[in-house]
XYZ file of C-alpha atoms in Angstrom:
210
model
C -19.851 0.809 317.629
C -17.070 3.173 318.613
C -18.430 6.699 319.146
C -15.338 8.212 317.498
C -16.397 6.755 314.138
C -19.797 8.463 314.063
C -20.672 11.848 312.603
C -19.084 15.070 313.846
C -16.845 13.280 316.334
C -14.593 12.201 313.485
C -11.420 14.232 312.939
C -11.608 16.649 310.007
C -8.866 16.770 307.376
C -8.956 19.739 304.960
C -7.106 19.765 301.630
C -6.514 23.423 300.745
C -4.683 24.568 297.639
C -4.680 25.193 293.904
C -5.302 22.748 291.040
C -3.046 20.060 292.539
C -5.647 19.947 295.321
C -8.749 20.586 293.192
C -7.879 17.706 290.852
C -6.621 15.373 293.567
C -9.653 13.079 293.183
C -9.207 12.640 289.426
C -7.760 9.378 288.087
C -7.347 7.833 291.554
C -5.274 10.794 292.679
C -3.810 11.432 296.097
C -7.015 13.008 297.464
C -9.037 9.922 296.546
C -6.327 7.709 297.994
C -6.350 9.684 301.236
C -10.138 9.426 301.525
C -10.015 5.677 301.026
C -7.247 5.179 303.545
C -9.039 7.194 306.229
C -12.542 5.842 305.580
C -14.433 5.654 308.918
C -11.490 7.343 310.624
C -11.653 10.962 309.408
C -13.773 13.222 307.209
C -11.935 14.730 304.244
C -12.934 18.210 303.039
C -11.708 19.412 299.637
C -10.997 23.112 299.187
C -9.134 23.236 295.889
C -9.095 26.229 293.551
C -7.416 25.797 290.177
C -5.266 28.736 289.105
C -5.108 30.301 292.547
C -2.045 31.732 294.224
C -1.138 32.382 297.849
C -2.476 35.910 297.313
C -5.931 34.572 296.428
C -5.850 32.145 299.340
C -5.023 34.862 301.840
C -7.985 36.947 300.689
C -10.554 34.266 301.564
C -8.710 32.516 304.391
C -11.174 33.408 307.152
C -14.077 32.155 305.029
C -12.455 28.781 304.402
C -11.256 28.494 308.000
C -13.579 30.546 310.251
C -11.748 30.903 313.586
C -14.962 30.664 315.615
C -16.292 27.438 314.100
C -17.199 24.833 316.702
C -15.449 22.070 314.739
C -11.901 22.843 313.624
C -9.705 20.653 311.419
C -7.307 18.190 312.960
C -5.142 18.428 309.851
C -4.772 20.840 306.932
C -2.764 19.761 303.888
C -1.712 23.010 302.239
C -0.414 23.617 298.727
C 0.178 26.919 296.977
C 3.203 27.949 294.965
C 2.992 26.480 291.487
C 0.982 29.398 290.111
C 2.865 31.923 292.232
C 6.121 30.880 290.572
C 5.000 31.131 286.941
C 7.077 33.300 284.612
C 6.101 36.944 285.266
C 6.731 37.763 281.595
C 3.976 35.432 280.375
C 0.728 37.203 279.376
C -1.733 37.311 282.299
C 0.779 35.541 284.532
C -0.458 35.056 288.130
C 3.131 35.373 289.377
C 3.572 36.420 292.991
C 7.026 37.768 293.923
C 8.940 35.398 296.181
C 9.032 37.751 299.194
C 5.281 38.267 299.029
C 4.725 34.524 298.587
C 6.766 33.728 301.707
C 4.867 36.325 303.734
C 1.499 35.092 302.429
C 2.307 31.504 303.374
C 3.511 32.593 306.809
C 0.182 34.335 307.450
C -1.817 31.369 306.126
C 0.035 28.866 308.297
C -0.223 31.032 311.433
C -3.969 31.428 310.876
C -4.488 27.689 310.427
C -2.343 26.723 313.411
C -4.274 29.244 315.502
C -7.607 27.513 314.839
C -7.061 25.076 317.711
C -4.273 23.586 319.768
C -4.806 20.266 317.955
C -4.712 21.570 314.366
C -1.683 20.377 312.423
C -0.414 21.511 309.008
C 1.362 19.617 306.243
C 2.694 21.992 303.581
C 3.318 20.469 300.168
C 6.124 22.055 298.192
C 5.895 22.954 294.525
C 6.987 20.131 292.188
C 10.574 20.211 291.015
C 11.261 21.525 287.514
C 13.643 19.593 285.292
C 14.779 22.161 282.742
C 16.834 19.649 280.752
C 13.810 17.379 280.427
C 11.608 20.263 279.312
C 14.100 21.204 276.598
C 14.397 17.565 275.518
C 10.665 16.860 275.236
C 9.282 20.364 274.556
C 11.714 22.011 272.158
C 10.151 25.458 272.107
C 8.409 25.220 275.462
C 5.084 24.345 273.858
C 5.379 21.784 271.036
C 6.670 18.259 271.431
C 10.074 17.293 270.090
C 10.572 14.018 268.201
C 11.276 12.187 271.469
C 8.274 13.779 273.134
C 6.076 12.610 270.262
C 7.519 9.098 270.572
C 6.515 8.950 274.235
C 2.937 9.992 273.431
C 2.819 7.375 270.660
C 4.066 4.691 273.051
C 1.389 5.551 275.592
C -1.357 5.418 272.963
C 0.006 2.114 271.675
C -0.136 0.640 275.163
C -3.828 1.533 275.453
C -4.532 0.011 272.032
C -2.858 -3.240 273.080
C -4.740 -3.455 276.369
C -8.097 -2.756 274.725
C -7.522 -5.275 271.920
C -8.397 -2.612 269.385
C -7.393 -2.840 265.752
C -4.476 -0.428 265.479
C -3.999 1.960 262.596
C -0.226 2.069 263.066
C 2.424 -0.624 263.201
C 2.598 -0.766 267.002
C 4.279 -4.181 267.103
C 7.489 -2.692 265.755
C 7.535 0.114 268.294
C 9.626 -0.199 271.473
C 7.891 -0.710 274.802
C 9.948 1.343 277.245
C 7.182 1.924 279.766
C 5.530 -0.812 281.808
C 2.835 1.394 283.299
C 4.262 1.121 286.804
C 4.342 4.536 288.431
C 5.827 5.508 291.807
C 2.558 6.911 293.137
C 1.956 4.192 295.726
C 5.395 4.755 297.234
C 4.751 8.464 297.678
C 1.227 7.860 298.955
C 2.571 5.549 301.647
C 5.071 8.184 302.752
C 2.270 10.745 303.011
C 0.201 8.303 305.083
C 3.109 7.701 307.425
C 3.519 11.435 307.943
C -0.186 12.000 308.621
C -0.376 9.093 311.041
C 2.655 10.406 312.878
C 1.623 14.044 313.316
C -2.094 13.453 314.012
C -1.882 10.219 315.979
C -4.768 8.901 313.849
C -4.162 5.558 312.174
C -5.589 5.118 308.698
C -8.223 2.451 308.059
C -5.718 0.018 306.536
C -3.963 -0.197 309.886
C -7.089 -0.784 311.961
C -9.133 -3.976 312.222
C -12.761 -3.500 311.215
C -15.203 -3.937 314.070
């Protein structure tokens, strides 16, 4: 058996971020996908903290990534920004001003890259916001519009059909605009390509089992 596939000799990948990281193993999410793809090739460590901002991350950075640890990560996938960018006028908003956010992320990245000469960083950006879509589906920013309610109904109807349950609404007369095919696999593959390229570590799907 190859020594590189045993115990502490495996490369360490750390997922560090807010809820997008914390929940990345739910519902076959990207964290679960990553773990499956790098099975026997790398150890994946989850450090996700829902609701956190770059300010929170900076405060505990040396505890998550002790600079004197014998084993340092080969790769850190970093995500903060969604909570930082929330509306500062909302009650109890965790908003972090943009200049502070940029400086926090600079310090976080420099700390991580300083862990070892082999440590690489992938920084995930905050998801795009489609204001027109929000207005269309969430009229007042909280409650669904008629079209938003239709989409929820269509999703529920799809589950009823697949489960062969007896429906309590006339689902056969409702339009089926969604086929359940999501673009996740496409994005996952792009992430895998990027990781393979910057770490030089092929995922398990590209390596013959011994």
